[in-house]
mmCIF file of C-alpha atoms and ligand atoms in Angstrom:
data_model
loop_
_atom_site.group_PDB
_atom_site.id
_atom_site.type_symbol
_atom_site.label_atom_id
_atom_site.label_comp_id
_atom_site.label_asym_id
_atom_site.label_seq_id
_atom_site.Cartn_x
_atom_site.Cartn_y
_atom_site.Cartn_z
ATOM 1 C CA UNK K 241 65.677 141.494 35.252
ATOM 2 C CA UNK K 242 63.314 144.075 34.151
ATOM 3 C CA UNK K 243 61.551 142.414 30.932
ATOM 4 C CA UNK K 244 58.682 139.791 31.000
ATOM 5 C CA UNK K 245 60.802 137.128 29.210
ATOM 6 C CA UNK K 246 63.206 137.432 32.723
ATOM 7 C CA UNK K 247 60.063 137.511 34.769
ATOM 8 C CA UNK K 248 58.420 133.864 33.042
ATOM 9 C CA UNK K 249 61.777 132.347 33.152
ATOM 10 C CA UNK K 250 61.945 132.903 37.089
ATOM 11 C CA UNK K 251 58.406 132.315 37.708
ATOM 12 C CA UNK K 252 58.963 128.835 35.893
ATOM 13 C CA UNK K 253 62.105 127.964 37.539
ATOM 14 C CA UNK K 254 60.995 129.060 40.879
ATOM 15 C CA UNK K 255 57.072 127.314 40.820
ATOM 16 C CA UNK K 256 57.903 124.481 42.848
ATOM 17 C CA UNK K 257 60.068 125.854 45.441
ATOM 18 C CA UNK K 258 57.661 128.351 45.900
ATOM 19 C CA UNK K 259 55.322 125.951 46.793
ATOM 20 C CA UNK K 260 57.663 123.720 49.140
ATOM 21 C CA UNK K 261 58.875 126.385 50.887
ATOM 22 C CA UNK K 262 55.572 127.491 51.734
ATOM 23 C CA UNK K 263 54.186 123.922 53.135
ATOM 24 C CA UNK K 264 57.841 123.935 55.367
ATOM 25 C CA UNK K 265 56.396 126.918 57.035
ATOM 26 C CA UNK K 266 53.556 124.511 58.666
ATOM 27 C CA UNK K 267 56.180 122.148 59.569
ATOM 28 C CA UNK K 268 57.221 125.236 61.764
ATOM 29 C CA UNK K 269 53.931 125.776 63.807
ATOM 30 C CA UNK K 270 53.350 121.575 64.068
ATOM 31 C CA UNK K 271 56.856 120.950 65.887
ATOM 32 C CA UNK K 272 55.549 124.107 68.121
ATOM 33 C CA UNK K 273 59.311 126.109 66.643
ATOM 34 C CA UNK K 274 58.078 129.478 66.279
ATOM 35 C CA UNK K 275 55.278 132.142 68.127
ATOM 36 C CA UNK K 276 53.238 134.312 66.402
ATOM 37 C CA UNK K 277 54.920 135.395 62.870
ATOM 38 C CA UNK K 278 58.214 134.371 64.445
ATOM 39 C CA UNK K 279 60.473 132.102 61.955
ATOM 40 C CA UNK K 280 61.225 131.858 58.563
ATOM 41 C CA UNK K 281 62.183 129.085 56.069
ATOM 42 C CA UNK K 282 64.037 130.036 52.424
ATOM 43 C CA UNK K 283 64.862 128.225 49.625
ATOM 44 C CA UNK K 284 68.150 128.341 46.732
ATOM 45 C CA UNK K 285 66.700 128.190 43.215
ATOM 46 C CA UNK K 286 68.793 125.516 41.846
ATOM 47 C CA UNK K 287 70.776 126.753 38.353
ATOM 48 C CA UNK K 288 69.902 130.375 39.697
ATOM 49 C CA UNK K 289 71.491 133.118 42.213
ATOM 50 C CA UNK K 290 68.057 133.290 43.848
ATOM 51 C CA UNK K 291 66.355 131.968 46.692
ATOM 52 C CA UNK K 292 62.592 132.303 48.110
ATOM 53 C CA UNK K 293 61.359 133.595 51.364
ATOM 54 C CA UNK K 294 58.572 134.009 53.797
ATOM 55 C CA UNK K 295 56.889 137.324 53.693
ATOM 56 C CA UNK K 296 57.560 139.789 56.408
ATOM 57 C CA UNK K 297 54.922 140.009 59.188
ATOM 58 C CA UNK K 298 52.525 137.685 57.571
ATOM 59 C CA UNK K 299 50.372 134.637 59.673
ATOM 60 C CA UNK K 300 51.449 131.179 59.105
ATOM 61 C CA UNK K 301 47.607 130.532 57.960
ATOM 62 C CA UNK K 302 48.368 133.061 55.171
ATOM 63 C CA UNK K 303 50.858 132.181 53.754
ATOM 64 C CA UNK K 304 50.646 130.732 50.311
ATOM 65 C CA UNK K 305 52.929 129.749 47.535
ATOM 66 C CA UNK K 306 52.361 133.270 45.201
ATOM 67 C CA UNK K 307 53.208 135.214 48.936
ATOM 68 C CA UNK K 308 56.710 133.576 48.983
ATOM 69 C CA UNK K 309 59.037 136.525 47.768
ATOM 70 C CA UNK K 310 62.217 135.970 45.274
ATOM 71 C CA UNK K 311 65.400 137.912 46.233
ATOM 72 C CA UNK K 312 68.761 137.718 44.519
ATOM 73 C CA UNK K 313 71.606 136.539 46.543
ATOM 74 C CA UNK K 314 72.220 140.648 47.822
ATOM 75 C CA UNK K 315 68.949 139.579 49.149
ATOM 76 C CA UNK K 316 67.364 142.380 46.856
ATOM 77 C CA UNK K 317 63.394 141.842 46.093
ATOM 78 C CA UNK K 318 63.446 140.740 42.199
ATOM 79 C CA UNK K 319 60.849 143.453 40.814
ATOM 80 C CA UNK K 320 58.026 142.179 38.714
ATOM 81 C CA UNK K 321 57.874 139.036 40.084
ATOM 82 C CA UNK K 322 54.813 137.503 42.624
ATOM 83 C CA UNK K 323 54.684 138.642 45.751
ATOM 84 C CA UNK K 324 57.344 141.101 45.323
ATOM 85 C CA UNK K 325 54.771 143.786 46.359
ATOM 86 C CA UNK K 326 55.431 142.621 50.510
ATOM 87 C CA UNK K 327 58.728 142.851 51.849
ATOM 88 C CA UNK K 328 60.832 139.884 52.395
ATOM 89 C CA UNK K 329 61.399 138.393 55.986
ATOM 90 C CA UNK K 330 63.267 141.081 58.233
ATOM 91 C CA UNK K 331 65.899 137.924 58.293
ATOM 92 C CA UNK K 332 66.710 138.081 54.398
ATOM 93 C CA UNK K 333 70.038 139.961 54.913
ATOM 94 C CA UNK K 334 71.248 136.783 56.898
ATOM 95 C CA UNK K 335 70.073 133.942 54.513
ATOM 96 C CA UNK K 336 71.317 135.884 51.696
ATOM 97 C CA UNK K 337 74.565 136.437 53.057
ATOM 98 C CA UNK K 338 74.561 132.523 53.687
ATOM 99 C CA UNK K 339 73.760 131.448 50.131
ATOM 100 C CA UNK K 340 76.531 133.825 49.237
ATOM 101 C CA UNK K 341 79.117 132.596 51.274
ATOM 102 C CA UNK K 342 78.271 128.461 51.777
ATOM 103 C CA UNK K 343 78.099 127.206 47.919
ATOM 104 C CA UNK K 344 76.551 124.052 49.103
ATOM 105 C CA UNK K 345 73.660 125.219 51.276
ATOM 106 C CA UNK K 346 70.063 125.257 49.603
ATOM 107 C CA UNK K 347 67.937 126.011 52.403
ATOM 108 C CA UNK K 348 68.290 128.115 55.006
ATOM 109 C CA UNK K 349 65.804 127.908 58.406
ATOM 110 C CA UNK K 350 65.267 130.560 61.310
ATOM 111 C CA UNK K 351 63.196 129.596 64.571
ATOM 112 C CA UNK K 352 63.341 131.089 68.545
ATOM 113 C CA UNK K 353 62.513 127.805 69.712
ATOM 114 C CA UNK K 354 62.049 127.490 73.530
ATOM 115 C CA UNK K 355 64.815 125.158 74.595
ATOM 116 C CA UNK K 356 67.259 125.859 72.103
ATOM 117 C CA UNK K 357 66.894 129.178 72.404
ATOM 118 C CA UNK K 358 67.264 129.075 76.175
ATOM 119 C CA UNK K 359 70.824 127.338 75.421
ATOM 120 C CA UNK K 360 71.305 130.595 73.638
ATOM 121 C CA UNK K 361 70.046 132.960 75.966
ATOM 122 C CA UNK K 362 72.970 131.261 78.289
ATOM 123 C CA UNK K 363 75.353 131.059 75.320
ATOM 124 C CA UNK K 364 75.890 127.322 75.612
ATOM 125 C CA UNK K 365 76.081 125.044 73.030
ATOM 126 C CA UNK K 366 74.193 121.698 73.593
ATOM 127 C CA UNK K 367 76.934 119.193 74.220
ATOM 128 C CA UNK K 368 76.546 116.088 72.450
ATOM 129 C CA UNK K 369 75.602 113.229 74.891
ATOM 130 C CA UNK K 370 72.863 111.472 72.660
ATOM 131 C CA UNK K 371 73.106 109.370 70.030
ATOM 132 C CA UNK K 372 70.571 111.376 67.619
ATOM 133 C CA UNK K 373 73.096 114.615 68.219
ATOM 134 C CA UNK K 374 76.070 112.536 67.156
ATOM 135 C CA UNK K 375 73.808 111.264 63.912
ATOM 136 C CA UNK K 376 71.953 114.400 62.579
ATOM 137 C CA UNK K 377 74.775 117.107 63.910
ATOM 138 C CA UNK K 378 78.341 115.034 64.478
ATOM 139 C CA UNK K 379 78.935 116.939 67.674
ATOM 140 C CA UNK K 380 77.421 119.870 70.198
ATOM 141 C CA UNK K 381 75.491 122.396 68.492
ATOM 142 C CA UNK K 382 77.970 125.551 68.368
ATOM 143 C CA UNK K 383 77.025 128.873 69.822
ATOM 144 C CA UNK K 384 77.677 132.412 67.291
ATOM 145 C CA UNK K 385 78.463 135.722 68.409
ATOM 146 C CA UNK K 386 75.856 138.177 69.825
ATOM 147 C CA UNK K 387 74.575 139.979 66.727
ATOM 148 C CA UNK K 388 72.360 142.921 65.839
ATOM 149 C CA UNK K 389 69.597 142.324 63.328
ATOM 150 C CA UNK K 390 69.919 144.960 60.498
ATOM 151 C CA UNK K 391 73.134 144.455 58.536
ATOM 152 C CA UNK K 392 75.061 141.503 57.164
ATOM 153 C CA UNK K 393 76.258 140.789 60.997
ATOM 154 C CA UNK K 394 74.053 137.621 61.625
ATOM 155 C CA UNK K 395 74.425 136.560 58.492
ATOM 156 C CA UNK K 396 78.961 136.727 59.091
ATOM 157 C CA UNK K 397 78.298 135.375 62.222
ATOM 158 C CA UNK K 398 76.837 131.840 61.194
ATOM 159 C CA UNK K 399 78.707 131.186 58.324
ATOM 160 C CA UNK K 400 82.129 132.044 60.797
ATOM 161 C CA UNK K 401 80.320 129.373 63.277
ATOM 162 C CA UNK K 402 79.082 127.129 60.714
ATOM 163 C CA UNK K 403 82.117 126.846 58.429
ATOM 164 C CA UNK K 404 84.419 124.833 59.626
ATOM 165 C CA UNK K 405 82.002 122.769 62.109
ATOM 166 C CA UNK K 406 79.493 119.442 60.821
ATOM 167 C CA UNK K 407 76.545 121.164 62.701
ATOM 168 C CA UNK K 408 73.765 122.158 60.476
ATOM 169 C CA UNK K 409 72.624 124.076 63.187
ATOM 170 C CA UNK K 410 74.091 127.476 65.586
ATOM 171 C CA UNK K 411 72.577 128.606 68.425
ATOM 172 C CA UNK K 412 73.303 132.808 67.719
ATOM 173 C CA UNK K 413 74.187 134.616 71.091
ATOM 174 C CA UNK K 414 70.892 135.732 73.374
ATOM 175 C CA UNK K 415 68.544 135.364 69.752
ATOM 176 C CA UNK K 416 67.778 131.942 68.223
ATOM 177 C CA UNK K 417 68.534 129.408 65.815
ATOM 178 C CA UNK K 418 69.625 129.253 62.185
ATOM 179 C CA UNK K 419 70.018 126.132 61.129
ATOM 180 C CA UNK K 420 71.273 125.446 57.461
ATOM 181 C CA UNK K 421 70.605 122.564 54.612
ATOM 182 C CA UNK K 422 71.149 120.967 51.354
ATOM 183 C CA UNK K 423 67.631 121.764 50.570
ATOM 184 C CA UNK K 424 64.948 123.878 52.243
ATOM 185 C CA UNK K 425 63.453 120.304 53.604
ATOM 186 C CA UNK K 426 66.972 119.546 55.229
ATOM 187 C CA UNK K 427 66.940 122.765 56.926
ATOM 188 C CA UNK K 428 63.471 122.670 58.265
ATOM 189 C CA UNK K 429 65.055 119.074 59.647
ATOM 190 C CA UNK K 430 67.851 120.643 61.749
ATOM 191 C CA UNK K 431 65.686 122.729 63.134
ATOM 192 C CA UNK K 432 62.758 120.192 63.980
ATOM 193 C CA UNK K 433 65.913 118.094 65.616
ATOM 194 C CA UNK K 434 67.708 120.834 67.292
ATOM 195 C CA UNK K 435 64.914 121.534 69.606
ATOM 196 C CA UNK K 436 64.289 118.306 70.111
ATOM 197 C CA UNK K 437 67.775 117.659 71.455
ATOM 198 C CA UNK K 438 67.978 120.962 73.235
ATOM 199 C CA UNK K 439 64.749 119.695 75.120
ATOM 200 C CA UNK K 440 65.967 116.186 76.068
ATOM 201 C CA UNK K 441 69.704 117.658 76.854
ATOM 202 C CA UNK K 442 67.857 120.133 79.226
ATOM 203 C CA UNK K 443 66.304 117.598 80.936
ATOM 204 C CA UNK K 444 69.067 114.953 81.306
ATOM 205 C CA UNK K 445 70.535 117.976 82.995
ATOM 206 C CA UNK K 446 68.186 118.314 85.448
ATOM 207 C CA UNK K 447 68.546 114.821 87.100
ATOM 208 C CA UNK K 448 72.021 114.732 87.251
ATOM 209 C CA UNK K 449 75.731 115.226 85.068
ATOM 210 C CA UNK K 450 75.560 114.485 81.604
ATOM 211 C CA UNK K 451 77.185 111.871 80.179
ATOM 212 C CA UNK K 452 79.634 112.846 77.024
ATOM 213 C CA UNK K 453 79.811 110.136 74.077
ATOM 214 C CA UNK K 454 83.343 109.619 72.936
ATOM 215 C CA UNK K 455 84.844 111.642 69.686
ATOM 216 C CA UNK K 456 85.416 108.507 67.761
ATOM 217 C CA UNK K 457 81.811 107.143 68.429
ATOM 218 C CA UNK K 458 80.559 110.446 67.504
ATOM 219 C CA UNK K 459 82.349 110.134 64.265
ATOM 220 C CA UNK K 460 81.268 106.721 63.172
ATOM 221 C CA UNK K 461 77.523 107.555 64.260
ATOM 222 C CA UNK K 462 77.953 110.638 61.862
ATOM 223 C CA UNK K 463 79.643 109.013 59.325
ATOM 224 C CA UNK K 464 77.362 105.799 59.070
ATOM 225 C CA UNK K 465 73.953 108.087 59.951
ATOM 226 C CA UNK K 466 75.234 110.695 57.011
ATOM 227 C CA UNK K 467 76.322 108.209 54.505
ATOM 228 C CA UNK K 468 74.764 104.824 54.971
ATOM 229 C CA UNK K 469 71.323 105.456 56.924
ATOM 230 C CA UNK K 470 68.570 105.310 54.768
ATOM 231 C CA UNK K 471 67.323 104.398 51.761
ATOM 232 C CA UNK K 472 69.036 102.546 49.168
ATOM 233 C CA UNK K 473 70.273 105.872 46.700
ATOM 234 C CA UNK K 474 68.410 108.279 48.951
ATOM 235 C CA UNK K 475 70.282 110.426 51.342
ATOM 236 C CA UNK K 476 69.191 111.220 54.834
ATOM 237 C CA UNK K 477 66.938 113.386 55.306
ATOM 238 C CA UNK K 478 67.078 114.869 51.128
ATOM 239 C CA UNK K 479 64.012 116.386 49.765
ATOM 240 C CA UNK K 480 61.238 114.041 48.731
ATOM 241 C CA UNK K 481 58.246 114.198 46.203
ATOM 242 C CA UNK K 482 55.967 114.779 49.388
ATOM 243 C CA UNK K 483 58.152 117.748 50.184
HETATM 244 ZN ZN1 LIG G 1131 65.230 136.042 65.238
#
């Protein structure tokens, strides 16, 4: 990885997604997700075991495509290239341990949004009594374990919660949400939606007992919202040239 040859070929491989995952970081502040330098969007480099990442500790109004850092799939800095003078989001260990264990995931999102992260702070997933739920997440939104930033632990504990469930997103224990993607776009989407739903849930709640939708209406919403909605030839919610 050390010679300039390596270097050019991930600079050139990596120039638009640097880019796109920069802009998703305003999608962030404009849906209100994150506080302060909270949050962090990444990015899989398609053909490549690399992904790109917010900068730790730095503003949303400074971020910028060349501040995006490039870390192998260990979640390891790759030297030499830009921005790898800052450190990569304090939440690297977890996406990286993501793209390592879900094949299929190219993006990777990580907000404390108020109402979903209220869920969380109660460790209750949002049950699925809306239609959108049913659509963009085929079912509640699943809680993961209570986990200590710092090690691969977050990272073990969504993939556990995610695997075997068709929710993009996981509320983790008392911290926030990751949500996951096809592309960095689709992530940033689960997120956007996931607080949206936590909001509305959390108010249904309020004014009386929520209503379930059956499991075979939540399947044919998710099937015909996943696989017909849209588009003819696009998919739901895939990244666009306006990305
Ligand atoms: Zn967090």
């Amino acid at each position: 990885m050390s010679s300039s040859v390596d270097i050019e070929a991930i600079e050139e491989a990596v120039l638009g997604l640097r880019q796109r995952v920069s802009n998703l970081h305003s999608e962030l502040t404009r849906y209100d997700l994150v506080a302060w330098t909270a949050g962090n969007v990444s990015g899989r480099v398609p053909g490549h075991d690399l992904f790109v990442i917010k900068p730790s500790g730095v503003g949303y109004e400074d971020l910028s495509a060349d501040a995006m850092v490039v870390c192998d799939l260990d979640g390891n800095v790759i030297p030499g290239t830009r921005g790898s003078e800052r450190s990569p989001s304090s939440d690297t260990a977890a996406h990286a341990y993501v793209y390592r264990h879900m094949g299929h995931v190219g993006g990777v999102v990580h907000t404390h949004s108020t109402y979903a992260t209220a869920w969380a702070a109660r460790n209750e997933p949002i049950p699925c009594v809306i239609t959108a739920m049913a659509d963009e997440f085929g079912g509640d939104i699943p809680v993961g374990p209570f986990a200590i930033i710092g090690d691969d632990s977050i990272g073990r504990g969504i993939v556990a919660t995610l695997a075997d469930h068709r929710s993009r997103a996981v509320l983790m224990a008392n911290h926030g949400v990751f949500t996951i993607g096809k592309d960095a776009k689709d992530a940033v989407k689960a997120a956007v939606m996931c607080e949206d739903v936590a909001r509305t849930v959390h108010i249904a709640r309020q004014g009386g007992d929520l209503v379930p939708i059956a499991p075979d209406a939540i399947d044919s919403l998710f099937d015909r919202y996943q696989n017909v909605y849209g588009q003819p030839g696009k998919v739901a919610g895939a990244e666009g040239a306006s990305a």
